Each structure stands twice: as structure tokens, then as C-alpha cells.
mmCIF file of C-alpha atoms in Angstrom:
data_model
loop_
_atom_site.group_PDB
_atom_site.id
_atom_site.type_symbol
_atom_site.label_atom_id
_atom_site.label_comp_id
_atom_site.label_asym_id
_atom_site.label_seq_id
_atom_site.Cartn_x
_atom_site.Cartn_y
_atom_site.Cartn_z
ATOM 1 C CA GLU A 3 89.953 97.906 116.473
ATOM 2 C CA ALA A 4 91.298 100.753 118.582
ATOM 3 C CA GLY A 5 93.255 103.446 116.821
ATOM 4 C CA VAL A 6 96.432 105.160 117.888
ATOM 5 C CA THR A 7 95.987 106.788 121.278
ATOM 6 C CA GLN A 8 98.047 109.516 122.882
ATOM 7 C CA PHE A 9 98.223 110.822 126.402
ATOM 8 C CA PRO A 10 97.824 113.505 127.611
ATOM 9 C CA SER A 11 95.745 115.378 125.084
ATOM 10 C CA HIS A 12 97.066 118.671 126.380
ATOM 11 C CA SER A 13 99.954 119.594 128.657
ATOM 12 C CA VAL A 14 100.872 123.018 129.980
ATOM 13 C CA ILE A 15 104.241 123.312 131.701
ATOM 14 C CA GLU A 16 106.744 125.983 132.573
ATOM 15 C CA LYS A 17 110.071 126.429 130.904
ATOM 16 C CA GLY A 18 112.647 124.150 132.472
ATOM 17 C CA GLN A 19 110.196 121.471 133.541
ATOM 18 C CA THR A 20 110.025 117.943 132.233
ATOM 19 C CA VAL A 21 107.157 116.438 130.284
ATOM 20 C CA THR A 22 106.575 112.899 129.083
ATOM 21 C CA LEU A 23 104.211 112.137 126.242
ATOM 22 C CA ARG A 24 102.861 108.669 125.647
ATOM 23 C CA CYS A 25 101.714 106.910 122.489
ATOM 24 C CA ASP A 26 99.944 103.568 122.190
ATOM 25 C CA PRO A 27 100.042 102.324 118.590
ATOM 26 C CA ILE A 28 97.473 100.154 116.888
ATOM 27 C CA SER A 29 97.843 96.610 118.166
ATOM 28 C CA GLY A 30 100.201 94.587 116.006
ATOM 29 C CA HIS A 31 101.852 97.572 114.357
ATOM 30 C CA ASP A 32 105.622 97.246 114.517
ATOM 31 C CA ASN A 33 106.328 100.702 113.143
ATOM 32 C CA LEU A 34 105.856 103.727 115.350
ATOM 33 C CA TYR A 35 106.585 107.299 114.322
ATOM 34 C CA TRP A 36 106.680 110.637 116.137
ATOM 35 C CA TYR A 37 105.984 113.909 114.354
ATOM 36 C CA ARG A 38 105.627 117.492 115.536
ATOM 37 C CA ARG A 39 103.763 120.537 114.300
ATOM 38 C CA VAL A 40 105.048 123.832 115.624
ATOM 39 C CA MET A 41 103.238 127.179 115.367
ATOM 40 C CA GLY A 42 101.012 126.342 112.385
ATOM 41 C CA LYS A 43 103.924 125.182 110.283
ATOM 42 C CA GLU A 44 104.168 121.862 108.529
ATOM 43 C CA ILE A 45 104.125 118.596 110.426
ATOM 44 C CA LYS A 46 107.703 117.357 110.712
ATOM 45 C CA PHE A 47 109.147 113.902 111.242
ATOM 46 C CA LEU A 48 110.987 113.302 114.514
ATOM 47 C CA LEU A 49 111.811 109.618 114.654
ATOM 48 C CA HIS A 50 110.847 106.075 113.757
ATOM 49 C CA PHE A 51 110.823 102.837 115.756
ATOM 50 C CA VAL A 52 110.597 99.329 114.432
ATOM 51 C CA LYS A 53 109.488 97.364 117.433
ATOM 52 C CA GLU A 54 111.816 98.545 120.203
ATOM 53 C CA SER A 55 114.635 99.695 117.916
ATOM 54 C CA LYS A 56 115.162 103.263 116.768
ATOM 55 C CA GLN A 57 115.529 103.153 112.991
ATOM 56 C CA ASP A 58 115.790 106.829 112.265
ATOM 57 C CA GLU A 59 115.975 109.704 114.741
ATOM 58 C CA SER A 60 117.292 112.275 112.311
ATOM 59 C CA GLY A 61 114.385 114.611 113.009
ATOM 60 C CA MET A 62 114.931 114.916 116.742
ATOM 61 C CA PRO A 63 115.639 118.608 117.434
ATOM 62 C CA ASN A 64 118.306 118.191 120.114
ATOM 63 C CA ASN A 65 119.373 116.082 123.058
ATOM 64 C CA ARG A 66 116.631 117.453 125.281
ATOM 65 C CA PHE A 67 114.325 115.004 123.530
ATOM 66 C CA LEU A 68 114.419 111.319 124.421
ATOM 67 C CA ALA A 69 112.153 108.686 122.922
ATOM 68 C CA GLU A 70 111.791 105.124 124.110
ATOM 69 C CA ARG A 71 109.763 102.109 123.171
ATOM 70 C CA THR A 72 110.512 99.439 125.712
ATOM 71 C CA GLY A 73 109.127 96.042 124.785
ATOM 72 C CA GLY A 74 108.077 97.278 121.380
ATOM 73 C CA THR A 75 104.618 98.319 122.486
ATOM 74 C CA TYR A 76 103.888 101.854 123.636
ATOM 75 C CA SER A 77 106.339 104.680 123.244
ATOM 76 C CA THR A 78 107.221 107.701 125.354
ATOM 77 C CA LEU A 79 108.729 110.995 124.305
ATOM 78 C CA LYS A 80 110.357 112.967 127.082
ATOM 79 C CA VAL A 81 111.348 116.604 126.844
ATOM 80 C CA GLN A 82 113.826 117.657 129.536
ATOM 81 C CA PRO A 83 114.171 120.533 130.182
ATOM 82 C CA ALA A 84 111.384 122.025 128.092
ATOM 83 C CA GLU A 85 111.957 125.302 126.259
ATOM 84 C CA LEU A 86 109.454 127.780 124.826
ATOM 85 C CA GLU A 87 110.131 126.679 121.262
ATOM 86 C CA ASP A 88 109.070 123.126 122.104
ATOM 87 C CA SER A 89 105.442 124.223 122.160
ATOM 88 C CA GLY A 90 103.381 122.532 119.479
ATOM 89 C CA VAL A 91 101.352 119.455 118.718
ATOM 90 C CA TYR A 92 103.129 116.113 118.923
ATOM 91 C CA PHE A 93 101.650 113.384 116.779
ATOM 92 C CA CYS A 94 102.270 109.696 116.950
ATOM 93 C CA ALA A 95 101.595 107.332 114.056
ATOM 94 C CA SER A 96 101.856 103.606 113.560
ATOM 95 C CA SER A 97 101.933 101.290 110.583
ATOM 96 C CA GLN A 98 101.864 97.591 110.021
ATOM 97 C CA GLY A 99 103.891 96.881 106.918
ATOM 98 C CA GLN A 100 107.449 97.383 105.895
ATOM 99 C CA GLY A 101 109.088 99.738 103.520
ATOM 100 C CA SER A 102 107.730 102.533 101.446
ATOM 101 C CA THR A 103 104.252 101.074 100.996
ATOM 102 C CA ASP A 104 103.253 101.732 104.573
ATOM 103 C CA THR A 105 100.201 103.749 105.428
ATOM 104 C CA GLN A 106 100.708 105.546 108.695
ATOM 105 C CA TYR A 107 97.714 105.981 110.982
ATOM 106 C CA PHE A 108 97.855 108.925 113.320
ATOM 107 C CA GLY A 109 96.710 109.585 116.826
ATOM 108 C CA PRO A 110 94.932 112.745 117.997
ATOM 109 C CA GLY A 111 98.149 114.404 119.095
ATOM 110 C CA THR A 112 99.314 115.968 122.334
ATOM 111 C CA ARG A 113 99.250 119.739 122.457
ATOM 112 C CA LEU A 114 102.245 120.916 124.480
ATOM 113 C CA THR A 115 102.358 124.476 125.743
ATOM 114 C CA VAL A 116 105.551 125.688 127.394
ATOM 115 C CA LEU A 117 105.180 128.955 129.308
ATOM 116 C CA ALA B 6 115.176 117.160 99.569
ATOM 117 C CA GLN B 7 111.502 116.499 99.365
ATOM 118 C CA LYS B 8 108.966 119.287 99.535
ATOM 119 C CA VAL B 9 105.195 119.584 99.529
ATOM 120 C CA THR B 10 103.472 122.882 98.826
ATOM 121 C CA GLN B 11 99.888 123.655 99.651
ATOM 122 C CA ALA B 12 99.579 127.220 98.473
ATOM 123 C CA GLN B 13 96.028 127.697 99.740
ATOM 124 C CA THR B 14 96.159 128.534 103.421
ATOM 125 C CA GLU B 15 92.431 128.848 103.904
ATOM 126 C CA ILE B 16 89.385 128.351 101.705
ATOM 127 C CA SER B 17 85.796 129.265 102.522
ATOM 128 C CA VAL B 18 82.878 127.900 100.531
ATOM 129 C CA VAL B 19 79.148 127.690 100.918
ATOM 130 C CA GLU B 20 77.632 124.268 101.350
ATOM 131 C CA LYS B 21 77.040 122.353 98.116
ATOM 132 C CA GLU B 22 79.817 124.153 96.294
ATOM 133 C CA ASP B 23 82.642 122.132 94.806
ATOM 134 C CA VAL B 24 86.118 122.880 96.093
ATOM 135 C CA THR B 25 89.603 121.818 94.987
ATOM 136 C CA LEU B 26 92.586 121.721 97.298
ATOM 137 C CA ASP B 27 95.910 122.011 95.542
ATOM 138 C CA CYS B 28 99.057 120.056 96.294
ATOM 139 C CA VAL B 29 102.373 120.332 94.472
ATOM 140 C CA TYR B 30 105.360 118.213 95.412
ATOM 141 C CA GLU B 31 109.068 117.913 94.700
ATOM 142 C CA THR B 32 111.072 114.726 94.869
ATOM 143 C CA ARG B 33 114.010 113.097 93.126
ATOM 144 C CA ASP B 34 112.713 109.621 93.896
ATOM 145 C CA THR B 35 111.267 107.629 91.020
ATOM 146 C CA THR B 36 109.032 105.639 93.337
ATOM 147 C CA TYR B 37 107.075 107.462 95.968
ATOM 148 C CA TYR B 38 103.683 107.661 97.574
ATOM 149 C CA LEU B 39 101.369 110.592 98.049
ATOM 150 C CA PHE B 40 98.798 110.922 100.786
ATOM 151 C CA TRP B 41 95.961 113.124 101.893
ATOM 152 C CA TYR B 42 94.977 113.397 105.537
ATOM 153 C CA LYS B 43 92.064 115.255 107.113
ATOM 154 C CA GLN B 44 92.325 116.934 110.502
ATOM 155 C CA PRO B 45 88.853 117.685 111.874
ATOM 156 C CA PRO B 46 88.388 119.961 114.903
ATOM 157 C CA SER B 47 88.879 116.949 117.195
ATOM 158 C CA GLY B 48 92.548 117.002 116.206
ATOM 159 C CA GLU B 49 93.394 113.554 114.906
ATOM 160 C CA LEU B 50 94.806 113.073 111.425
ATOM 161 C CA VAL B 51 92.457 110.889 109.431
ATOM 162 C CA PHE B 52 93.912 108.985 106.481
ATOM 163 C CA LEU B 53 92.014 109.615 103.252
ATOM 164 C CA ILE B 54 94.052 108.204 100.388
ATOM 165 C CA ARG B 55 97.427 106.821 99.334
ATOM 166 C CA ARG B 56 98.580 107.019 95.712
ATOM 167 C CA ASN B 57 101.527 105.191 94.155
ATOM 168 C CA SER B 58 103.699 107.255 91.797
ATOM 169 C CA PHE B 59 103.213 104.668 89.043
ATOM 170 C CA ASP B 60 99.451 104.877 89.171
ATOM 171 C CA GLU B 61 98.197 108.050 87.543
ATOM 172 C CA GLN B 62 94.583 107.043 87.371
ATOM 173 C CA ASN B 63 92.252 109.455 89.050
ATOM 174 C CA GLU B 64 90.336 108.088 91.975
ATOM 175 C CA ILE B 65 86.836 108.804 93.177
ATOM 176 C CA SER B 66 85.386 107.898 96.536
ATOM 177 C CA GLY B 67 81.916 109.242 97.041
ATOM 178 C CA ARG B 68 82.111 113.028 97.007
ATOM 179 C CA TYR B 69 85.917 112.934 97.089
ATOM 180 C CA SER B 70 88.128 112.712 94.029
ATOM 181 C CA TRP B 71 91.853 112.985 93.466
ATOM 182 C CA ASN B 72 93.695 114.115 90.359
ATOM 183 C CA PHE B 73 97.306 112.920 90.185
ATOM 184 C CA GLN B 74 99.402 114.459 87.414
ATOM 185 C CA LYS B 75 103.008 113.414 87.404
ATOM 186 C CA SER B 76 103.866 115.842 84.592
ATOM 187 C CA THR B 77 103.054 118.791 86.829
ATOM 188 C CA SER B 78 103.945 117.084 90.138
ATOM 189 C CA SER B 79 100.491 117.732 91.472
ATOM 190 C CA PHE B 80 98.044 115.706 93.497
ATOM 191 C CA ASN B 81 94.894 117.775 93.855
ATOM 192 C CA PHE B 82 91.878 116.891 95.943
ATOM 193 C CA THR B 83 88.319 117.842 95.003
ATOM 194 C CA ILE B 84 85.273 117.705 97.226
ATOM 195 C CA THR B 85 82.021 117.756 95.288
ATOM 196 C CA ALA B 86 78.900 119.233 96.867
ATOM 197 C CA SER B 87 80.728 120.215 100.033
ATOM 198 C CA GLN B 88 79.078 119.791 103.414
ATOM 199 C CA VAL B 89 79.610 121.461 106.769
ATOM 200 C CA VAL B 90 81.172 118.221 108.059
ATOM 201 C CA ASP B 91 83.945 118.649 105.502
ATOM 202 C CA SER B 92 85.253 121.625 107.481
ATOM 203 C CA ALA B 93 88.754 120.663 108.566
ATOM 204 C CA VAL B 94 92.424 121.159 107.826
ATOM 205 C CA TYR B 95 93.605 118.985 104.961
ATOM 206 C CA PHE B 96 97.211 117.898 104.628
ATOM 207 C CA CYS B 97 98.963 116.555 101.581
ATOM 208 C CA ALA B 98 102.024 114.392 102.269
ATOM 209 C CA LEU B 99 104.814 112.652 100.367
ATOM 210 C CA SER B 100 106.583 109.546 101.605
ATOM 211 C CA GLU B 101 110.317 109.098 101.464
ATOM 212 C CA TRP B 102 111.827 105.688 101.962
ATOM 213 C CA THR B 103 115.258 106.146 103.510
ATOM 214 C CA GLY B 104 116.083 102.462 103.580
ATOM 215 C CA THR B 105 115.139 102.213 107.211
ATOM 216 C CA ALA B 106 112.206 104.553 107.624
ATOM 217 C CA SER B 107 109.223 105.718 105.643
ATOM 218 C CA LYS B 108 109.149 109.401 106.508
ATOM 219 C CA LEU B 109 106.268 111.627 105.546
ATOM 220 C CA THR B 110 106.901 115.159 104.352
ATOM 221 C CA PHE B 111 103.809 117.275 104.872
ATOM 222 C CA GLY B 112 102.545 120.478 103.374
ATOM 223 C CA THR B 113 101.443 123.261 105.672
ATOM 224 C CA GLY B 114 97.797 122.308 105.293
ATOM 225 C CA THR B 115 94.729 123.985 103.864
ATOM 226 C CA ARG B 116 91.957 124.983 106.229
ATOM 227 C CA LEU B 117 88.555 124.439 104.604
ATOM 228 C CA GLN B 118 85.554 126.204 106.062
ATOM 229 C CA VAL B 119 82.155 125.158 104.740
ATOM 230 C CA THR B 120 79.248 127.323 105.795
ATOM 231 C CA LEU B 121 75.501 127.061 105.360
#
């Protein structure tokens, strides 16, 4: 069974440009999460989808970030326009169950560098 | 608010030594889950273990063991007879069920370097 995949693995863009990150969850997983690790700090929650619906986007930094999950399969996270402080590693995770007993399985992350 | 503290930023050991990675957490929830993830140089976060707050039994899996002590809010991870392949960043995490989402709160990670 394939794990969570993310594309690209690394993106280098200039300040003001737009970048779109993609996450493909494990097949059959309804829950999809985005997290971010900035500058060696802790990994922080961004948002959570159940199928195509956003359940919790309380961790999204600001309105320059837009996440979608059309059709309840893969998800995209767009940053527009990118700022220097957006640099970091963006992780996607998926889980199968419901509620607090979920185990989230993570992808390899996308390293975003904004110059 | 939930918090996870991994006070050890980096640990270096020689192969075959035992090493313990500390994790201390704060939560007001009575039911919660604790996790350990491993991040090898390839970058992905690999799930190692999930522990329910009602289950304080220690767990052993091969060379790995976990000591959960609710009285001290700690969930420490011990690697016995460490190997070079154990070199990675290890993250402790605490789940929070918000009613709609199961968020993970992570510590800052402990980088383990195992040398020959």
C-alpha cells in the first residue's frame, strides 16, 4: 500500500510568487491534515479535511494560504503571494478513522524556500 | 493549551549504547493520546507508537521501549543497543480532539546521532 506522497519535494521561489503544494493521502483515508515546520521549530497544525470539507483551519497563518481538497482525494495548499517567513517544511498526513483515536501517517514533506 | 517539551535538542552516542529521549507534556484533557515519530534523513515522519492516556503499561518493541508515567506527565523513549540506522530526529506528539479534528501538538524534536 502506497504511503502519503507529496509534490514537489523541494520548491525555491522568490518573494511575491505563488506556489502550490500537493498531497496525495493513503487510499481510503478520509482525514487529511497539513502541518508546517518553520526554522527548526516545532511542527504546527495548519488544517484538517474530512473528505472534501474543511473541519478545522484554525492553524492557517493568514489569508495568503488556501487549501483545497476537491473530490475528497488529493489536496493542494497554495501560498499567494509567498513571503520570506513562509519558508519551511510542509507536511501532509492522512488517517482512516474518526475522532481522537486516529493515527496520522505523514508524507515526506515539501521543503519551501522563499528568497 | 497543550504543550510538549523535548528538552534534549541533540544527543550523540556510540553504537551499542543505550539512549533515552525525554518527553514531557501538558494537557487539561483527561483522555488523550501520545505519539512518537521518527524522521530519518530522507525526511518523512515515520510513526513509531501511539499510547492511550488510560494505558500506563510500558511497551517494548524490539530494541525500542516506552515508559509512560502519568504522574510526571512523561512519555520517554529508550533505544537499547543503538545502531547507526537509529540516527534521526525523533518527535514526541500529543493529540487533541477538538470535536472536529484530531490535532497533533509536537515537541521540537531530539536529533540523535549514533556513531561507530
